[in-house]
Structures are given as C-alpha cells and as structure tokens.
Tab-separated table of C-alpha atoms and ligand atoms in Angstrom:
chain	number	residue	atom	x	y	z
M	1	UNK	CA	97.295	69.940	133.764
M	2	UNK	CA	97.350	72.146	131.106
M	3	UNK	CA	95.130	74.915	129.661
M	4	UNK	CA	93.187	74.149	125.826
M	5	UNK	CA	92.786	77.039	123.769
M	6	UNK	CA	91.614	80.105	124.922
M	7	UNK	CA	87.579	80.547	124.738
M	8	UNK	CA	88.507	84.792	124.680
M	9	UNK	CA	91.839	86.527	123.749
M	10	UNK	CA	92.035	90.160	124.585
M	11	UNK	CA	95.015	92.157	122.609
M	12	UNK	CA	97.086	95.591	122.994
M	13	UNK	CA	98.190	96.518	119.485
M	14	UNK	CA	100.769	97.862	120.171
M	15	UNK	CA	104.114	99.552	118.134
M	16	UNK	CA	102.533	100.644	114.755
M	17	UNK	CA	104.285	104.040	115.313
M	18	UNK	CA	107.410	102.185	115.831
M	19	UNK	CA	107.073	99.988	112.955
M	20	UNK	CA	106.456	103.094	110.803
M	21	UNK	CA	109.649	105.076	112.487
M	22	UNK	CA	111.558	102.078	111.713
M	23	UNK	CA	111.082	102.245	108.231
M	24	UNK	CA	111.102	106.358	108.614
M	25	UNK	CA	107.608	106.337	107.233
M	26	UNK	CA	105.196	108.683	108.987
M	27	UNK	CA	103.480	106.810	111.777
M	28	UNK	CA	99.586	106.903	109.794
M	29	UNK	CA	102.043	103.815	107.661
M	30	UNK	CA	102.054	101.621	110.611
M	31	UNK	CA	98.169	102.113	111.602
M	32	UNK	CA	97.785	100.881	108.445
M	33	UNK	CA	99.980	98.299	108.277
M	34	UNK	CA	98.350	97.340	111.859
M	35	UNK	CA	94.773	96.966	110.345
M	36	UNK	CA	95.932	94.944	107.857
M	37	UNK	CA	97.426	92.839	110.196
M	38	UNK	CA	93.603	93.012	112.227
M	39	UNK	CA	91.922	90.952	109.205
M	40	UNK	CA	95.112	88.258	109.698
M	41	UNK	CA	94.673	88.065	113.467
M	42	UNK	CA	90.795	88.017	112.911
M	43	UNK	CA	91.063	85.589	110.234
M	44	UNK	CA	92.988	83.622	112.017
M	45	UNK	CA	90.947	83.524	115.337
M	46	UNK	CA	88.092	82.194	113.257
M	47	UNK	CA	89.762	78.966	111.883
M	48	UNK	CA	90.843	78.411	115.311
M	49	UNK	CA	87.438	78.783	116.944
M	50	UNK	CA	88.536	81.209	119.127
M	51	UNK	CA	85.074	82.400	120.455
M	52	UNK	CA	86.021	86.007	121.736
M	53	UNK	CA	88.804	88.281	120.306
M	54	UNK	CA	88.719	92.071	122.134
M	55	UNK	CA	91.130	94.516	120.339
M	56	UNK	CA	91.930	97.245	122.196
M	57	UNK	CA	92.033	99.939	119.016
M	58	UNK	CA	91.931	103.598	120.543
M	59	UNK	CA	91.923	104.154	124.623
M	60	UNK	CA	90.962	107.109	126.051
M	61	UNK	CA	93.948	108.217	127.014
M	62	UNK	CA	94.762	108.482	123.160
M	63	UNK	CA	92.969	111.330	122.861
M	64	UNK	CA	96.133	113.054	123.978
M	65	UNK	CA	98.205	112.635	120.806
M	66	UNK	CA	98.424	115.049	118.146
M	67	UNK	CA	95.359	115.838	116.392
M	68	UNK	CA	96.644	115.089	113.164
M	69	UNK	CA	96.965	111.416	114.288
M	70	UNK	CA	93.392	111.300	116.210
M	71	UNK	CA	92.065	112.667	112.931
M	72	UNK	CA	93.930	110.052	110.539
M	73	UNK	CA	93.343	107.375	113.127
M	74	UNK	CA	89.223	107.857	113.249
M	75	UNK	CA	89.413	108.720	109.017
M	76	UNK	CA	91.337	104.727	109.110
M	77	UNK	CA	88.453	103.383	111.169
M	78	UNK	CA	85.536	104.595	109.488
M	79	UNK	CA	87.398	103.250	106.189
M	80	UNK	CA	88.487	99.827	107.678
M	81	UNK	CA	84.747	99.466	109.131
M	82	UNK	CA	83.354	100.304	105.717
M	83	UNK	CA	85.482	97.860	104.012
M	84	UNK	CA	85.576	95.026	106.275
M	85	UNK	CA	81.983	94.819	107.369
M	86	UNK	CA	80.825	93.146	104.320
M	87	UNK	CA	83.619	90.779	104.714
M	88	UNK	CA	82.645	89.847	108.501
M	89	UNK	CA	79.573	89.618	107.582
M	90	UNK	CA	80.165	87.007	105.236
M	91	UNK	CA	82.661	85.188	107.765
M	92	UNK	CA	80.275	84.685	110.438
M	93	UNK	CA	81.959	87.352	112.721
M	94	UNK	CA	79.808	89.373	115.185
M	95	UNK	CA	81.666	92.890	115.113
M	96	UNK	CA	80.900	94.820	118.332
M	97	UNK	CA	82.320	98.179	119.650
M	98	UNK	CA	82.767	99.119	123.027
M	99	UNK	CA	83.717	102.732	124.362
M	100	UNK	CA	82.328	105.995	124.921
M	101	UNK	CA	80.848	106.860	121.168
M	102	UNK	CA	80.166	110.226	122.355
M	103	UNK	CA	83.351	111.290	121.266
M	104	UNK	CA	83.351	110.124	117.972
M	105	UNK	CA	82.370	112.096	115.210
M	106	UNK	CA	79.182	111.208	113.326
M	107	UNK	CA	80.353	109.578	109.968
M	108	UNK	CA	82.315	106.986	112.531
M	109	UNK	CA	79.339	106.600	114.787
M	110	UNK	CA	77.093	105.957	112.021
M	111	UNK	CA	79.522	103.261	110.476
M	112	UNK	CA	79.844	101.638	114.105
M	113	UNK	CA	76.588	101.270	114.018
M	114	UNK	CA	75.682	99.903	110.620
M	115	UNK	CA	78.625	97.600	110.934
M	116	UNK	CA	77.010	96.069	114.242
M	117	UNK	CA	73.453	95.820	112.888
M	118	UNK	CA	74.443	93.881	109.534
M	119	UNK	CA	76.684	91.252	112.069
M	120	UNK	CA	74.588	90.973	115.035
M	121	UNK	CA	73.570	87.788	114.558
M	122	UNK	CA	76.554	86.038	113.103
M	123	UNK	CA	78.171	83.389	115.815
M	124	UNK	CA	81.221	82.232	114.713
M	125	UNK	CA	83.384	84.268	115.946
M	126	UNK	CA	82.883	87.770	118.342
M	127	UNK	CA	84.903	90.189	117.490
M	128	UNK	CA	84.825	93.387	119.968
M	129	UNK	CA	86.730	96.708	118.987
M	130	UNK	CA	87.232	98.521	122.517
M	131	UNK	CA	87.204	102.549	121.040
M	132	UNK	CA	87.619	104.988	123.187
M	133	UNK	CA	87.669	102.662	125.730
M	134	UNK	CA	89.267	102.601	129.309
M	135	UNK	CA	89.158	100.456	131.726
M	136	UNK	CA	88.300	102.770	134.457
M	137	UNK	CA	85.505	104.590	132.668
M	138	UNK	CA	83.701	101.165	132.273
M	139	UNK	CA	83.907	100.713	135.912
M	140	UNK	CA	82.838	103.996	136.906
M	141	UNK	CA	79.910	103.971	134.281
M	142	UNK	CA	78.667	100.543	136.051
M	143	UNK	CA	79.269	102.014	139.657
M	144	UNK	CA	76.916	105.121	138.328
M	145	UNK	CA	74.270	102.338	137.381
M	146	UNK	CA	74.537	100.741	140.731
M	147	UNK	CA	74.319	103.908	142.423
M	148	UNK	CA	71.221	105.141	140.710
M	149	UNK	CA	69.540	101.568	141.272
M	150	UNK	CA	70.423	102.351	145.021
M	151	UNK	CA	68.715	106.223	144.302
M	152	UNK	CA	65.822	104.742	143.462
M	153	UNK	CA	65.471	102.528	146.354
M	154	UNK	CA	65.411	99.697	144.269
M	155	UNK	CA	69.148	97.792	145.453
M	156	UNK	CA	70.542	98.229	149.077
M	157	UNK	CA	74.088	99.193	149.449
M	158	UNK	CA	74.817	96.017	151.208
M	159	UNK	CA	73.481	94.186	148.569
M	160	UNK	CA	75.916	95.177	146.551
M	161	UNK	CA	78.082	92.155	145.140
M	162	UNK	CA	80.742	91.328	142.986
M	163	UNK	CA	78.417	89.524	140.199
M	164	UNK	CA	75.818	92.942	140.492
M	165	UNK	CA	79.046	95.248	139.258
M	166	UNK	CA	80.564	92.657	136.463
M	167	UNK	CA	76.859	92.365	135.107
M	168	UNK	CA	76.890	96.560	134.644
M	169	UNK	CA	80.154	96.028	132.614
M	170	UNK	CA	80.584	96.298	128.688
M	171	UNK	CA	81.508	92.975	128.442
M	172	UNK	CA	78.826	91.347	130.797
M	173	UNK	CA	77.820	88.926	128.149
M	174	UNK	CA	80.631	86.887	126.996
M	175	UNK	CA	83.502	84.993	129.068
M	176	UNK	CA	86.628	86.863	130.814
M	177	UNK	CA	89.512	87.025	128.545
M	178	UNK	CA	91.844	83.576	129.130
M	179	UNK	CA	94.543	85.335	127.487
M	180	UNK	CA	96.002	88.535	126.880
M	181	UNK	CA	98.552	89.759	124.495
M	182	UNK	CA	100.532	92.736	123.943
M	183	UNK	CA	102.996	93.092	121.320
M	184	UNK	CA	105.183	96.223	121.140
M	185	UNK	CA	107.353	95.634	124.018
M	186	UNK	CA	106.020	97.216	127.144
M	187	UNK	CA	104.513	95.519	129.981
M	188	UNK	CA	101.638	97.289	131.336
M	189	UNK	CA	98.031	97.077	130.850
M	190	UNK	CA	97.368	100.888	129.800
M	191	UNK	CA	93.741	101.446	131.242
M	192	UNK	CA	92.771	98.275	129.491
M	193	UNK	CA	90.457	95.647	130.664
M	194	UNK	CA	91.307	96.297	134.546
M	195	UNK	CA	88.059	94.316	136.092
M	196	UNK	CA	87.687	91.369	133.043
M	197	UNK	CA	91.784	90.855	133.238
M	198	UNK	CA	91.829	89.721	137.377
M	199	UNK	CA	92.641	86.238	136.825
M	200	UNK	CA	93.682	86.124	133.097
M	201	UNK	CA	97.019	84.854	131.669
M	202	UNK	CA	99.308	87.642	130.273
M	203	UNK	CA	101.529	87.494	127.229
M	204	UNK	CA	103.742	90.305	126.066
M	205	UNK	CA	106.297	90.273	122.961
M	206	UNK	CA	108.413	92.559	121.982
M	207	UNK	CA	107.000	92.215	118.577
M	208	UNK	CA	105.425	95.180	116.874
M	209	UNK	CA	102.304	94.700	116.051
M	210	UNK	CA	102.187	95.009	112.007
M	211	UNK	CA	104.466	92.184	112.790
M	212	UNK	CA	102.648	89.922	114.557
M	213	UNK	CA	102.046	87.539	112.505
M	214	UNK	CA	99.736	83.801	112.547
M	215	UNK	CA	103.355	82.359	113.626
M	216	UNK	CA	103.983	84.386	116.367
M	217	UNK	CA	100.509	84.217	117.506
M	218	UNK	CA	100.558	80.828	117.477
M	219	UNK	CA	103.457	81.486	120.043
M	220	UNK	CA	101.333	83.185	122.511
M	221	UNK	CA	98.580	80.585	122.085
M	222	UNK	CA	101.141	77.593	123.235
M	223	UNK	CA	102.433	79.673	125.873
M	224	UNK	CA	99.056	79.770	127.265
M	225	UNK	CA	98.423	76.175	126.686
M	226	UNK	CA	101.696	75.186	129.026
M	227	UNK	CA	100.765	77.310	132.017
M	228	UNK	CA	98.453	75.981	134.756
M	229	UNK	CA	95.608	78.483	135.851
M	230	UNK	CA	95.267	77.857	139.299
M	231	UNK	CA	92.840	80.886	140.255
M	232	UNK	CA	93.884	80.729	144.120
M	233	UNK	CA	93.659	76.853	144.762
M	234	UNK	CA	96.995	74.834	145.137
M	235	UNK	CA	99.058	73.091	142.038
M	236	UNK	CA	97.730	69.199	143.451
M	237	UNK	CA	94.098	70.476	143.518
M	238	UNK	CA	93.978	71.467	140.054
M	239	UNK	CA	95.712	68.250	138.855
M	240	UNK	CA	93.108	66.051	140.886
M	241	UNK	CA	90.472	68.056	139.752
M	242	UNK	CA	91.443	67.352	136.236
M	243	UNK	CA	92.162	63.776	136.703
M	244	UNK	CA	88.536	63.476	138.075
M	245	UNK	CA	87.053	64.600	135.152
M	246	UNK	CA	89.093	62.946	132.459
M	247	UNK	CA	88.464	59.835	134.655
M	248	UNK	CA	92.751	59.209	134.821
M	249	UNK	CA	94.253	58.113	138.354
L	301	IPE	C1	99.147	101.324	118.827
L	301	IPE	O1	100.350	101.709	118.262
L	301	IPE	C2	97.962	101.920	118.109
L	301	IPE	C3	97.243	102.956	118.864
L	301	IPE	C4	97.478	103.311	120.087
L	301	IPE	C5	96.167	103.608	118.170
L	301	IPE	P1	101.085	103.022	118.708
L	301	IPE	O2	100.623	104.146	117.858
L	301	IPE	O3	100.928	103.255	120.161
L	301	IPE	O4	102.584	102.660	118.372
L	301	IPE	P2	103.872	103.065	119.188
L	301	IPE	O5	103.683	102.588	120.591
L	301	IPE	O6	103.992	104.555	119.113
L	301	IPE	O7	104.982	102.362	118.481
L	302	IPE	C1	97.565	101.254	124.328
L	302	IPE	O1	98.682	101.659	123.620
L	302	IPE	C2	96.329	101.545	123.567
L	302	IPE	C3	96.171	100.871	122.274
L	302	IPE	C4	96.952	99.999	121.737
L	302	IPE	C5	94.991	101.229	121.582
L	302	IPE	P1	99.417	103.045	123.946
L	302	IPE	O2	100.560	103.118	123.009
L	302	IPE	O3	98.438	104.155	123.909
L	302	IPE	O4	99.885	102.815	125.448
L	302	IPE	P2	100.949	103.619	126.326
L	302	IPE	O5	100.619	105.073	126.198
L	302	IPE	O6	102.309	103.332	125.750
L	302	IPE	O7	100.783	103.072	127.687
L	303	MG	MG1	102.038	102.688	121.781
C-alpha cells in the first residue's frame, strides 16, 4: 500500500545563503530569491490541495547570526507580509504565524497580525510561518501550561497524558505533518517540529532552496507517495488493512 498525498507538508528552507555565495551576491540575494520561491511553493500547494504547508522561516537559534542579517531578514518579512497578504487573501489561504512574537519588533508584529486577521477565515489552503520558532520552546511553553493547570489543583500529575501535552502545542489544531522536506543539503531537523515530526516521513535534497522548484517538489511528493507508513504495526497488517477498506482480496 501506498501513501496519497500528504494532508500537511512541513519544510526547512534551507541554502539561500548558499545560493547567494554561489553567485557571490551578498546572502540578503538569496532570502530574497527564497521568498520568491515561498509564493511558488505556496502556489503550488494550493492547486494540489495540500491542506497544511508549515515553513519553518526564522528559528530561534537564528538569532545568533549577524545583526545585519536578523535586521534585513525581519525588514524582508514585514515587506513580503505586506505584499503577499492581499494576495492570500484573495487565494483562499489562511496565513498563520507561530513563534515567540515577543522578539519581534513592532512594525513586524503589527503586520503578523493584520495579515492573520484579513485570512482567518479563508480554507483553502493553511499556510503557517513558524518565526522565531523552536521546537523545544513550544514544548516547554505547553509543559508550563500543564504545570500551572496542576498549580491550580485543577489536573493531577498522573493525569497527565500524551493527548493533554499535544493539545498545549502551537499546532494543536490541524493534522501532524505527513511529510517533511529540507532542501539545502543537511540532514537534521534544527530545533524544528520535534513533538509534531514523531512519526512523519522525511525528505531531504541537496537542492537549495531558491531552487526548489514545482518539479523538484513534485519529487518529494512521489517519494512520499511510494513509501509505506507503518507507524509501529508490521508491513502485512498495513496491506490487509488497506485491502479491507478498498474492499480488494
Ligand atoms: C535558510 O537559509 C534561511 C534562514 C535560516 C533564515 P540559510 O540562510 O540558512 O542558508 P545557508 O544555509 O547559509 O545556505
Ligand atoms: C534552519 O536552518 C532554520 C530555517 C531554515 C529557518 P539553519 O540554516 O538555521 O540550520 P542550521 O543552523 O544549519 O542547523
Ligand atoms: Mg542554513
């Protein structure tokens, strides 16, 4: 049995300093070359009926670069969110932003949020920017709303479960990611999605991501389709499972 297209993709955008280097332009070239390439992906995701796409944008760990870069790369986010919501908006996307806006600066908070009110509710496709987003802060921030549940004698410890901590998370509402793509070459999840990812499939390319184009996603979407998603159970009780329900055997 095979997998049909993926309900959420989740992506790591990565190499747009490479991509820039490459063509010895300064690295702000390939941020903007990779938002560009966001409206083709996004575009794209639509007309498939892709119901999800996450796009991890800025971690928190990217804090650490030099200023000059945070500065261009929040100055290229207010200006992509001021130009695109309209657009979006008009497409039937829901835009949503997950992170810690604290650290933003105003002018991007207030876009966020303007951007997010004029899409809320489009449903065609949901598009979620993770900003200043790690995948251990969203963890920790659910724990802390466990924990003061518990303070307030309203949850037990031992009634702690699995579903109690997923429902704290930012992305309680919509379906774990089915597949996950990084382009740029390396192969690690870099404080991404740590709880969502547990049983999704992972795709990585070497491609840079100004690069990655509808072809090559396509790529990663038939990759996904040939692999069998087993989620613990055996190879022969997936296959009867499916043959059950398509009424074959
Ligand atoms: C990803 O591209 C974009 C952000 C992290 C904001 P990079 O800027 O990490 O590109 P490389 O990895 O240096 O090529
Ligand atoms: C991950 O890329 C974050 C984003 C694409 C936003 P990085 O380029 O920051 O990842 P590392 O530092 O190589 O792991
Ligand atoms: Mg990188």
């Amino acid at each position: 049995m095979t997998s049909d297209l993926p309900r959420h993709v989740a992506i790591i955008m990565d190499g747009n300093g490479r991509w820039a280097s490459k063509r010895s332009l300064p690295r702000i070239a390939g941020h903007r070359a990779g938002v560009e390439n966001v409206r083709a992906i996004v575009k794209h995701s639509a007309e498939l009926g892709i119901e999800v796409l996450t796009l991890f944008a800025f971690s928190s760990e990217n804090w650490r670069r030099p200023p000059v870069e945070v500065r261009l790369l929040m100055d290229l986010f207010v200006m992509a969110l001021e130009q695109e919501a309209e657009r979006l908006h008009e497409n039937g996307v829901c835009l949503r932003v997950v992170g810690d806006r604290v650290g933003f600066p105003a002018k991007l908070r207030r876009s966020i949020a303007a951007a997010e009110a004029l899409t809320a509710g489009n449903q065609a496709l949901t598009l979620i920017i993770a900003a200043n987003y790690g995948g251990r802060w969203d963890v920790t921030e659910a724990t802390r709303r466990l924990a003061e549940e518990v303070a307030a004698g309203r949850l037990q410890p031992a009634d702690i479960t699995v579903e109690m901590l997923g429902n704290q998370l930012m992305l309680r509402d919509v379906p774990e990611p089915d597949l996950f793509i990084r382009s740029g070459g390396e192969q690690r999840i870099s404080n991404f999605l740590l709880w969502q990812l547990a049983y999704t499939e992972l795709y990585f390319t070497n491609c840079l991501w100004p690069d990655f184009d509808r072809a090559q996603y396509e790529e990663a979407l038939a990759s996904y389709t040939r692999r069998q998603r087993r989620f613990g159970m055996t190879g022969e009780q997936i296959e009867a499972a499916s043959e059950a329900a398509t009424g074959v055997g």
